[in-house]
Amino acid sequence: MDYFLTEQQMMIRETAQQIAREKIVPVRAELDEKEEFPWEVMKACGAADLFGIWIPEAYGGLGGGILDLCVCVEELSRACAGVAVSYAASALGTIPIVLFGSEAQKAKYLPDVASGRRLGAFALTEAGAGSDAGGVQTTARLDGDHYVLNGTKQWITNGGDAEIYTVVAITDRSRGPRGASTFIVEKGTPGFTFGKKEIKMGIRSSSTRELVFTDCRVPKENLLGREGQGFIVAMKTLDKSRPGIGAQALGIAQGAFDEAAIYSRQRVQFGHPISSFQAIQHMLANMAIKIEAARSLVYSVARYIDSGAKDYSKESAMAKVFPSDVAMEVTSDAVQILGGYGYMRDYPVEKMMRDAKITQIYEGTNQVIRNVIGLSIVKEFAKRAQA
Ligand SMILES: Cc1cc2nc3c(=O)[nH]c(=O)nc-3n(C[C@H](O)[C@H](O)[C@H](O)COP(=O)(O)OP(=O)(O)OC[C@H]3O[C@@H](n4cnc5c(N)ncnc54)[C@H](O)[C@@H]3O)c2cc1C
């Protein structure tokens, strides 16, 4: 299928493919096994300007859109989703600065992000606040020209490895959902330390850590947007980034499909390659249909966002849910096509199946995301009924 990508998007795709081929595929099994952060790949992405995709040109970036980012994430994920999410979490952590940052904040942080010198991370989740982000307990109290942060964030991708963190904390509990604010917190700020590093089922080369704030004094000028805008910053950021999770899922599915198709031509049983059996051909056909449908959805939603659309929560949610379900189905089928070999670590489909699962969980579980889509549909029809 030709998706009529721009020249820049095709260049991004080729660059990401080259990095995947040369820098990721040879080491992905080892990174997974050792749970090692992919610094060498991050450096290669920096050198190839891939961290500049979502940063405006005025701050040293490429000024690309969500589709540009999705194309890159898809290709990196096709090789290794753990590496890809380490890259993509930097976008998640710094899109809030692009969207809500002051001129001074953008000038201070974005050029380093664009060059890959500093990675970003986004910190909303806590032990008691997962799907229910309103349960955030981390507080930020104004004291002179600083905010004082106290609390613990859980399961933060790039935690410990990133330098720039966007952190959601409660500034006024009495205001409910309008009582949260978002802050830029730099690694090395006194009172900001890292806790437990998680041992995970998949995306094991990515780091997932606790962030611990103990009387951490953050300069007042690091408040993003206005006080009370914390959840708006978070939700607008997630609306922009969810198609990226869809792209990650899409890449995983494509990678697994490729492995299964190649293997099916090589594996001989009953005197024939297994690809000659209709049962295998039908599985490959269904996998290919689902992948292309997922790609069409991710690309068209990304284009819709890039067109300047104002409200795209529902569409962005769809572009996360469908591809992540497809990734789980396709990777499971890929393991099936490889039979017992698919279950072994000698082939990458076993890892791809483990990696796929997270795409149904983070940036909103698929149940919660379906709530978002469902609510939006109900509201649309209520409006139509009133008109
Ligand atoms: C590897 C990894 C990396 C992550 N990275 C980050 C990060 O960088 N930054 C960050 O802030 N967070 C991050 N997270 C957190 C992630 O976004 C949350 O795990 C996710 O939002 C779900 O929250 P929870 O795990 O607490 O599940 P829970 O909210 O406890 O949900 C448990 C189950 O209940 C269901 N459920 C809950 N509420 C409802 C409802 N209203 N309707 C129907 N079903 C419901 C869920 O679908 C799920 O099946 C990460 C998580 C993981 C595992």
Short mmCIF file of C-alpha atoms and ligand atoms in Angstrom, two decimals:
data_model
loop_
_atom_site.label_atom_id
_atom_site.label_comp_id
_atom_site.label_asym_id
_atom_site.label_seq_id
_atom_site.Cartn_x
_atom_site.Cartn_y
_atom_site.Cartn_z
CA MET A 1 0.00 0.00 0.00
CA ASP A 2 1.19 3.51 -0.79
CA TYR A 3 0.27 5.93 1.98
CA PHE A 4 1.59 8.92 0.05
CA LEU A 5 4.08 9.93 2.71
CA THR A 6 5.92 13.22 2.32
CA GLU A 7 9.61 13.26 1.42
CA GLN A 8 10.47 13.97 5.05
CA GLN A 9 8.34 11.05 6.24
CA MET A 10 9.98 8.69 3.74
CA MET A 11 13.41 9.90 4.85
CA ILE A 12 12.48 9.30 8.49
CA ARG A 13 11.27 5.81 7.60
CA GLU A 14 14.48 4.93 5.75
CA THR A 15 16.65 6.33 8.55
CA ALA A 16 14.71 4.42 11.23
CA GLN A 17 14.87 1.24 9.12
CA GLN A 18 18.63 1.59 8.79
CA ILE A 19 19.07 2.10 12.54
CA ALA A 20 16.77 -0.88 13.17
CA ARG A 21 18.74 -3.10 10.80
CA GLU A 22 22.24 -2.07 11.85
CA LYS A 23 21.92 -1.09 15.50
CA ILE A 24 18.85 -2.79 16.96
CA VAL A 25 18.35 -6.24 15.40
CA PRO A 26 21.89 -7.47 16.24
CA VAL A 27 21.51 -6.61 19.95
CA ARG A 28 17.78 -6.78 20.73
CA ALA A 29 17.82 -10.27 22.27
CA GLU A 30 20.79 -9.37 24.47
CA LEU A 31 19.25 -6.06 25.58
CA ASP A 32 16.04 -7.93 26.42
CA GLU A 33 17.85 -10.67 28.32
CA LYS A 34 20.05 -8.26 30.32
CA GLU A 35 17.35 -5.58 30.71
CA GLU A 36 19.89 -3.08 29.44
CA PHE A 37 18.97 0.48 28.44
CA PRO A 38 19.70 0.99 24.71
CA TRP A 39 22.08 3.94 24.99
CA GLU A 40 23.94 3.15 21.75
CA VAL A 41 20.68 3.19 19.78
CA MET A 42 19.58 6.41 21.49
CA LYS A 43 22.89 7.98 20.40
CA ALA A 44 22.32 6.78 16.83
CA CYS A 45 18.79 8.25 16.86
CA GLY A 46 20.22 11.54 18.14
CA ALA A 47 22.91 11.62 15.44
CA ALA A 48 20.25 10.95 12.80
CA ASP A 49 18.05 13.85 14.09
CA LEU A 50 15.18 11.49 14.99
CA PHE A 51 14.71 13.19 18.38
CA GLY A 52 13.99 16.40 16.52
CA ILE A 53 10.88 15.06 14.77
CA TRP A 54 8.31 16.53 17.20
CA ILE A 55 10.33 19.64 18.08
CA PRO A 56 9.58 22.89 16.18
CA GLU A 57 12.31 24.10 13.82
CA ALA A 58 12.77 27.27 15.90
CA TYR A 59 14.19 25.04 18.69
CA GLY A 60 16.44 22.91 16.54
CA GLY A 61 13.92 20.26 15.52
CA LEU A 62 12.49 19.04 12.23
CA GLY A 63 9.04 20.50 12.93
CA GLY A 64 7.36 17.24 11.98
CA GLY A 65 3.89 16.11 12.90
CA ILE A 66 2.38 13.11 14.64
CA LEU A 67 2.49 11.08 11.42
CA ASP A 68 6.26 11.70 11.14
CA LEU A 69 6.64 10.46 14.71
CA CYS A 70 4.39 7.43 14.10
CA VAL A 71 6.37 6.38 11.03
CA CYS A 72 9.59 6.46 13.08
CA VAL A 73 8.12 4.62 16.09
CA GLU A 74 6.61 1.95 13.81
CA GLU A 75 9.95 1.16 12.17
CA LEU A 76 11.91 1.08 15.45
CA SER A 77 9.21 -1.13 17.03
CA ARG A 78 9.33 -3.53 14.10
CA ALA A 79 12.82 -4.40 15.34
CA CYS A 80 12.37 -3.92 19.12
CA ALA A 81 9.53 -2.29 21.04
CA GLY A 82 11.65 -1.86 24.17
CA VAL A 83 14.10 0.31 22.26
CA ALA A 84 11.28 2.14 20.49
CA VAL A 85 9.48 3.07 23.70
CA SER A 86 12.71 4.45 25.18
CA TYR A 87 12.79 6.76 22.18
CA ALA A 88 9.05 7.52 22.21
CA ALA A 89 8.91 8.23 25.97
CA SER A 90 11.14 11.22 25.28
CA ALA A 91 8.37 12.55 23.02
CA LEU A 92 5.73 11.83 25.67
CA GLY A 93 7.81 13.68 28.26
CA THR A 94 8.49 16.74 26.17
CA ILE A 95 5.34 17.18 24.05
CA PRO A 96 3.87 18.98 27.14
CA ILE A 97 6.66 21.56 26.79
CA VAL A 98 5.96 21.94 23.05
CA LEU A 99 2.22 22.37 23.74
CA PHE A 100 2.20 24.41 26.96
CA GLY A 101 5.74 25.68 27.55
CA SER A 102 6.61 29.37 27.77
CA GLU A 103 9.10 30.81 25.30
CA ALA A 104 11.80 30.60 27.98
CA GLN A 105 11.00 26.96 28.83
CA LYS A 106 11.03 25.96 25.17
CA ALA A 107 14.33 27.74 24.54
CA LYS A 108 15.88 26.16 27.64
CA TYR A 109 14.82 22.53 27.14
CA LEU A 110 13.81 21.74 23.56
CA PRO A 111 17.14 22.15 21.72
CA ASP A 112 18.77 19.54 24.01
CA VAL A 113 15.84 17.18 23.44
CA ALA A 114 15.96 17.69 19.66
CA SER A 115 19.64 16.81 19.53
CA GLY A 116 19.18 13.73 21.73
CA ARG A 117 21.56 15.18 24.37
CA ARG A 118 18.83 14.84 27.02
CA LEU A 119 15.94 12.36 27.14
CA GLY A 120 12.50 13.17 28.49
CA ALA A 121 9.96 11.28 30.61
CA PHE A 122 6.33 11.82 31.61
CA ALA A 123 5.21 11.15 35.18
CA LEU A 124 1.52 10.88 35.97
CA THR A 125 1.00 7.36 37.42
CA GLU A 126 1.29 6.56 41.14
CA ALA A 127 0.65 3.41 43.18
CA GLY A 128 -2.96 4.44 43.84
CA ALA A 129 -3.49 6.47 40.68
CA GLY A 130 -3.42 4.37 37.51
CA SER A 131 -6.54 4.58 35.37
CA ASP A 132 -7.92 6.98 37.97
CA ALA A 133 -5.45 9.82 37.45
CA GLY A 134 -7.57 11.92 39.84
CA GLY A 135 -6.09 9.85 42.66
CA VAL A 136 -2.67 11.52 42.35
CA GLN A 137 -1.22 12.14 45.84
CA THR A 138 2.06 13.87 44.97
CA THR A 139 1.82 17.46 46.15
CA ALA A 140 3.45 20.72 45.10
CA ARG A 141 3.32 23.60 47.62
CA LEU A 142 4.34 27.12 46.69
CA ASP A 143 7.07 28.44 49.00
CA GLY A 144 8.52 31.77 47.89
CA ASP A 145 9.86 31.42 44.39
CA HIS A 146 9.85 27.60 44.47
CA TYR A 147 7.32 24.78 44.50
CA VAL A 148 8.11 22.04 47.02
CA LEU A 149 7.27 18.56 45.66
CA ASN A 150 6.58 15.51 47.83
CA GLY A 151 5.41 12.09 46.68
CA THR A 152 6.27 9.04 44.59
CA LYS A 153 5.56 8.35 40.93
CA GLN A 154 5.44 4.74 39.79
CA TRP A 155 6.34 2.90 36.56
CA ILE A 156 7.86 5.86 34.76
CA THR A 157 9.38 4.94 31.41
CA ASN A 158 12.94 6.32 31.05
CA GLY A 159 12.92 6.90 34.83
CA GLY A 160 16.52 7.37 35.93
CA ASP A 161 17.83 7.61 32.36
CA ALA A 162 15.95 10.73 31.30
CA GLU A 163 17.14 14.20 32.30
CA ILE A 164 13.90 16.15 31.86
CA TYR A 165 10.69 15.04 33.61
CA THR A 166 7.20 16.47 33.29
CA VAL A 167 5.51 15.68 36.59
CA VAL A 168 1.84 16.05 37.55
CA ALA A 169 1.29 17.06 41.19
CA ILE A 170 -1.57 18.44 43.28
CA THR A 171 -1.29 22.16 44.01
CA ASP A 172 -4.78 22.62 45.52
CA ARG A 173 -6.69 19.52 46.56
CA SER A 174 -9.86 21.50 47.29
CA ARG A 175 -10.22 22.26 43.56
CA GLY A 176 -10.58 18.59 42.56
CA PRO A 177 -9.59 17.94 38.92
CA ARG A 178 -8.61 21.62 38.60
CA GLY A 179 -6.23 21.32 41.51
CA ALA A 180 -3.36 19.61 39.67
CA SER A 181 -0.41 21.25 37.94
CA THR A 182 2.47 20.04 35.79
CA PHE A 183 6.11 20.82 36.45
CA ILE A 184 9.38 20.38 34.59
CA VAL A 185 11.79 18.70 36.99
CA GLU A 186 15.41 18.14 36.05
CA LYS A 187 17.40 15.08 37.08
CA GLY A 188 19.86 16.16 39.74
CA THR A 189 17.46 18.56 41.49
CA PRO A 190 18.04 18.07 45.26
CA GLY A 191 15.23 15.97 46.76
CA PHE A 192 14.57 14.12 43.48
CA THR A 193 15.77 10.50 43.57
CA PHE A 194 14.93 7.20 41.88
CA GLY A 195 13.41 4.16 43.53
CA LYS A 196 12.73 0.64 42.40
CA LYS A 197 13.57 -0.45 38.85
CA GLU A 198 10.86 -2.83 37.62
CA ILE A 199 11.51 -6.32 36.20
CA LYS A 200 9.05 -6.71 33.34
CA MET A 201 7.42 -9.26 31.04
CA GLY A 202 8.28 -7.32 27.89
CA ILE A 203 9.88 -4.11 26.58
CA ARG A 204 12.68 -5.14 28.92
CA SER A 205 15.38 -2.92 27.42
CA SER A 206 13.33 0.12 28.45
CA SER A 207 13.71 1.36 32.01
CA THR A 208 10.66 1.64 34.26
CA ARG A 209 11.36 3.25 37.63
CA GLU A 210 9.89 5.03 40.61
CA LEU A 211 10.52 8.76 40.95
CA VAL A 212 10.75 9.91 44.57
CA PHE A 213 10.28 13.57 45.56
CA THR A 214 11.25 14.54 49.11
CA ASP A 215 10.96 18.28 49.78
CA CYS A 216 12.18 18.75 46.22
CA ARG A 217 12.40 22.47 45.45
CA VAL A 218 11.50 23.24 41.86
CA PRO A 219 11.84 26.84 40.60
CA LYS A 220 8.47 28.56 40.12
CA GLU A 221 9.31 29.20 36.47
CA ASN A 222 9.20 25.40 35.86
CA LEU A 223 5.41 25.35 36.19
CA LEU A 224 4.01 24.30 32.78
CA GLY A 225 1.06 26.39 31.68
CA ARG A 226 -0.97 27.71 34.60
CA GLU A 227 -1.55 26.37 38.09
CA GLY A 228 -4.60 24.05 37.97
CA GLN A 229 -4.00 23.03 34.35
CA GLY A 230 -2.19 19.79 35.25
CA PHE A 231 -4.79 17.32 34.01
CA ILE A 232 -5.46 19.38 30.88
CA VAL A 233 -1.72 19.24 30.09
CA ALA A 234 -1.74 15.48 30.70
CA MET A 235 -4.88 14.74 28.67
CA LYS A 236 -3.88 16.95 25.71
CA THR A 237 -0.47 15.26 25.73
CA LEU A 238 -2.01 11.77 25.75
CA ASP A 239 -4.39 12.74 22.93
CA LYS A 240 -1.31 13.57 20.84
CA SER A 241 0.75 10.57 21.87
CA ARG A 242 -1.77 7.70 21.75
CA PRO A 243 -1.44 7.17 17.98
CA GLY A 244 2.26 6.65 18.78
CA ILE A 245 1.32 3.65 20.93
CA GLY A 246 -0.77 2.49 17.98
CA ALA A 247 2.32 2.86 15.79
CA GLN A 248 4.37 0.92 18.32
CA ALA A 249 1.79 -1.90 18.27
CA LEU A 250 1.67 -1.77 14.48
CA GLY A 251 5.45 -2.10 14.26
CA ILE A 252 5.46 -5.08 16.63
CA ALA A 253 2.71 -6.77 14.59
CA GLN A 254 4.53 -6.12 11.30
CA GLY A 255 7.78 -7.46 12.71
CA ALA A 256 6.09 -10.66 13.90
CA PHE A 257 4.24 -11.07 10.61
CA ASP A 258 7.49 -10.75 8.63
CA GLU A 259 9.16 -13.42 10.78
CA ALA A 260 6.17 -15.78 10.41
CA ALA A 261 5.95 -15.32 6.63
CA ILE A 262 9.69 -15.98 6.16
CA TYR A 263 9.63 -18.99 8.47
CA SER A 264 6.57 -20.52 6.78
CA ARG A 265 8.47 -20.74 3.48
CA GLN A 266 11.48 -22.39 5.13
CA ARG A 267 9.85 -24.93 7.43
CA VAL A 268 9.14 -28.22 5.70
CA GLN A 269 6.65 -30.73 7.12
CA PHE A 270 4.96 -33.62 5.32
CA GLY A 271 7.37 -32.96 2.45
CA HIS A 272 6.14 -29.39 1.79
CA PRO A 273 6.88 -25.92 3.11
CA ILE A 274 4.19 -25.14 5.71
CA SER A 275 3.34 -22.03 3.63
CA SER A 276 1.69 -24.40 1.14
CA PHE A 277 -0.96 -25.37 3.72
CA GLN A 278 -4.17 -23.40 3.46
CA ALA A 279 -4.49 -23.16 7.25
CA ILE A 280 -1.17 -21.26 7.38
CA GLN A 281 -2.07 -19.11 4.36
CA HIS A 282 -5.36 -18.10 5.98
CA MET A 283 -3.56 -17.15 9.18
CA LEU A 284 -1.09 -15.04 7.19
CA ALA A 285 -3.97 -13.48 5.26
CA ASN A 286 -5.85 -12.52 8.43
CA MET A 287 -2.68 -11.14 10.01
CA ALA A 288 -1.97 -9.02 6.91
CA ILE A 289 -5.55 -7.68 6.78
CA LYS A 290 -5.46 -6.65 10.45
CA ILE A 291 -2.05 -4.99 10.11
CA GLU A 292 -3.10 -2.97 7.07
CA ALA A 293 -6.34 -1.92 8.78
CA ALA A 294 -4.35 -0.83 11.85
CA ARG A 295 -1.88 1.10 9.69
CA SER A 296 -4.68 2.85 7.82
CA LEU A 297 -6.25 3.92 11.12
CA VAL A 298 -3.00 5.12 12.74
CA TYR A 299 -1.90 7.07 9.66
CA SER A 300 -5.28 8.66 9.00
CA VAL A 301 -5.76 9.73 12.65
CA ALA A 302 -2.21 11.09 12.75
CA ARG A 303 -2.91 13.06 9.55
CA TYR A 304 -6.17 14.33 11.05
CA ILE A 305 -4.31 15.60 14.13
CA ASP A 306 -1.60 17.17 11.95
CA SER A 307 -4.27 18.93 9.88
CA GLY A 308 -4.93 21.18 12.87
CA ALA A 309 -8.06 19.44 14.15
CA LYS A 310 -9.20 20.82 17.51
CA ASP A 311 -10.76 17.83 19.26
CA TYR A 312 -9.47 14.36 18.44
CA SER A 313 -9.67 12.47 21.77
CA LYS A 314 -11.98 9.83 20.33
CA GLU A 315 -9.98 9.29 17.13
CA SER A 316 -6.67 9.24 18.99
CA ALA A 317 -8.10 6.65 21.40
CA MET A 318 -9.25 4.49 18.46
CA ALA A 319 -5.75 4.67 16.96
CA LYS A 320 -4.37 3.16 20.19
CA VAL A 321 -6.97 0.50 20.99
CA PHE A 322 -7.33 -1.22 17.63
CA PRO A 323 -3.62 -1.61 16.73
CA SER A 324 -2.78 -2.82 20.25
CA ASP A 325 -5.44 -5.55 20.06
CA VAL A 326 -4.13 -6.41 16.57
CA ALA A 327 -0.55 -6.63 17.91
CA MET A 328 -1.61 -9.12 20.58
CA GLU A 329 -3.53 -11.25 18.06
CA VAL A 330 -0.87 -11.14 15.33
CA THR A 331 2.07 -11.90 17.63
CA SER A 332 0.15 -14.84 19.10
CA ASP A 333 -0.55 -16.13 15.57
CA ALA A 334 3.11 -15.64 14.64
CA VAL A 335 4.16 -17.84 17.56
CA GLN A 336 1.56 -20.39 16.39
CA ILE A 337 2.96 -20.42 12.84
CA LEU A 338 6.45 -21.07 14.19
CA GLY A 339 5.08 -23.88 16.36
CA GLY A 340 7.44 -25.00 19.12
CA TYR A 341 10.24 -22.87 17.68
CA GLY A 342 8.03 -19.83 18.17
CA TYR A 343 7.97 -20.58 21.88
CA MET A 344 11.76 -20.57 22.10
CA ARG A 345 13.98 -17.55 22.54
CA ASP A 346 15.99 -18.54 19.46
CA TYR A 347 13.36 -16.74 17.36
CA PRO A 348 12.19 -13.16 18.00
CA VAL A 349 8.41 -13.80 17.89
CA GLU A 350 8.36 -14.96 21.50
CA LYS A 351 9.76 -11.56 22.57
CA MET A 352 7.38 -9.74 20.24
CA MET A 353 4.40 -11.45 21.88
CA ARG A 354 5.68 -10.41 25.33
CA ASP A 355 6.30 -6.86 24.07
CA ALA A 356 2.85 -6.55 22.47
CA LYS A 357 0.96 -6.92 25.76
CA ILE A 358 2.01 -3.56 27.17
CA THR A 359 0.42 -1.67 24.29
CA GLN A 360 -3.00 -2.75 25.63
CA ILE A 361 -2.11 -1.40 29.07
CA TYR A 362 -0.15 1.85 29.09
CA GLU A 363 -1.33 5.33 28.13
CA GLY A 364 -4.74 4.13 29.27
CA THR A 365 -5.82 0.49 29.39
CA ASN A 366 -7.93 -0.62 26.45
CA GLN A 367 -10.96 -0.82 28.74
CA VAL A 368 -10.52 2.75 29.91
CA ILE A 369 -9.80 3.93 26.37
CA ARG A 370 -13.02 2.26 25.21
CA ASN A 371 -14.78 4.24 27.97
CA VAL A 372 -13.37 7.43 26.39
CA ILE A 373 -14.61 6.40 22.94
CA GLY A 374 -17.99 5.25 24.26
CA LEU A 375 -18.59 8.44 26.23
CA SER A 376 -17.69 10.54 23.23
CA ILE A 377 -20.19 8.61 21.06
CA VAL A 378 -22.96 8.99 23.64
CA LYS A 379 -22.29 12.75 23.87
CA GLU A 380 -22.31 13.13 20.07
CA PHE A 381 -25.68 11.40 19.81
CA ALA A 382 -27.11 13.41 22.71
CA LYS A 383 -26.09 16.59 20.83
CA ARG A 384 -27.68 15.31 17.62
CA ALA A 385 -30.90 14.54 19.49
CA GLN A 386 -31.02 18.13 20.82
CA ALA A 387 -30.35 19.70 17.39
C1 LIG B 1 5.83 -0.81 31.55
C2 LIG B 1 4.99 0.36 31.95
C3 LIG B 1 5.41 1.64 31.62
C4 LIG B 1 4.65 2.75 32.01
N1 LIG B 1 5.11 4.03 31.74
C5 LIG B 1 4.45 5.08 32.27
C6 LIG B 1 4.99 6.41 32.14
O1 LIG B 1 6.02 6.64 31.49
N2 LIG B 1 4.34 7.44 32.75
C7 LIG B 1 3.19 7.24 33.47
O2 LIG B 1 2.67 8.21 34.01
N3 LIG B 1 2.65 6.01 33.60
C8 LIG B 1 3.25 4.93 33.02
N4 LIG B 1 2.72 3.66 33.16
C9 LIG B 1 1.45 3.49 33.87
C10 LIG B 1 0.30 3.09 32.97
O3 LIG B 1 -0.13 4.17 32.19
C11 LIG B 1 -0.79 2.48 33.86
O4 LIG B 1 -0.32 1.18 34.21
C12 LIG B 1 -2.14 2.41 33.21
O5 LIG B 1 -2.68 3.68 33.07
C13 LIG B 1 -3.14 1.55 34.01
O6 LIG B 1 -3.13 1.80 35.37
P1 LIG B 1 -2.95 0.58 36.40
O7 LIG B 1 -1.85 -0.25 35.90
O8 LIG B 1 -2.85 1.13 37.75
O9 LIG B 1 -4.29 -0.27 36.24
P2 LIG B 1 -5.66 -0.06 37.03
O10 LIG B 1 -6.15 1.31 36.83
O11 LIG B 1 -5.50 -0.54 38.42
O12 LIG B 1 -6.61 -1.07 36.24
C14 LIG B 1 -6.68 -2.46 36.56
C15 LIG B 1 -7.75 -3.08 35.65
O13 LIG B 1 -9.03 -2.45 35.89
C16 LIG B 1 -9.54 -1.91 34.69
N5 LIG B 1 -10.23 -0.66 34.97
C17 LIG B 1 -9.84 0.35 35.80
N6 LIG B 1 -10.73 1.35 35.78
C18 LIG B 1 -11.72 0.97 34.94
C19 LIG B 1 -12.93 1.57 34.49
N7 LIG B 1 -13.31 2.78 34.90
N8 LIG B 1 -13.69 0.90 33.60
C20 LIG B 1 -13.32 -0.33 33.16
N9 LIG B 1 -12.18 -0.94 33.54
C21 LIG B 1 -11.40 -0.30 34.40
C22 LIG B 1 -8.31 -1.69 33.79
O14 LIG B 1 -8.67 -1.70 32.41
C23 LIG B 1 -7.45 -2.88 34.16
O15 LIG B 1 -7.85 -4.01 33.44
C24 LIG B 1 3.44 2.56 32.75
C25 LIG B 1 3.02 1.25 33.04
C26 LIG B 1 3.78 0.17 32.68
C27 LIG B 1 3.29 -1.20 33.05
#
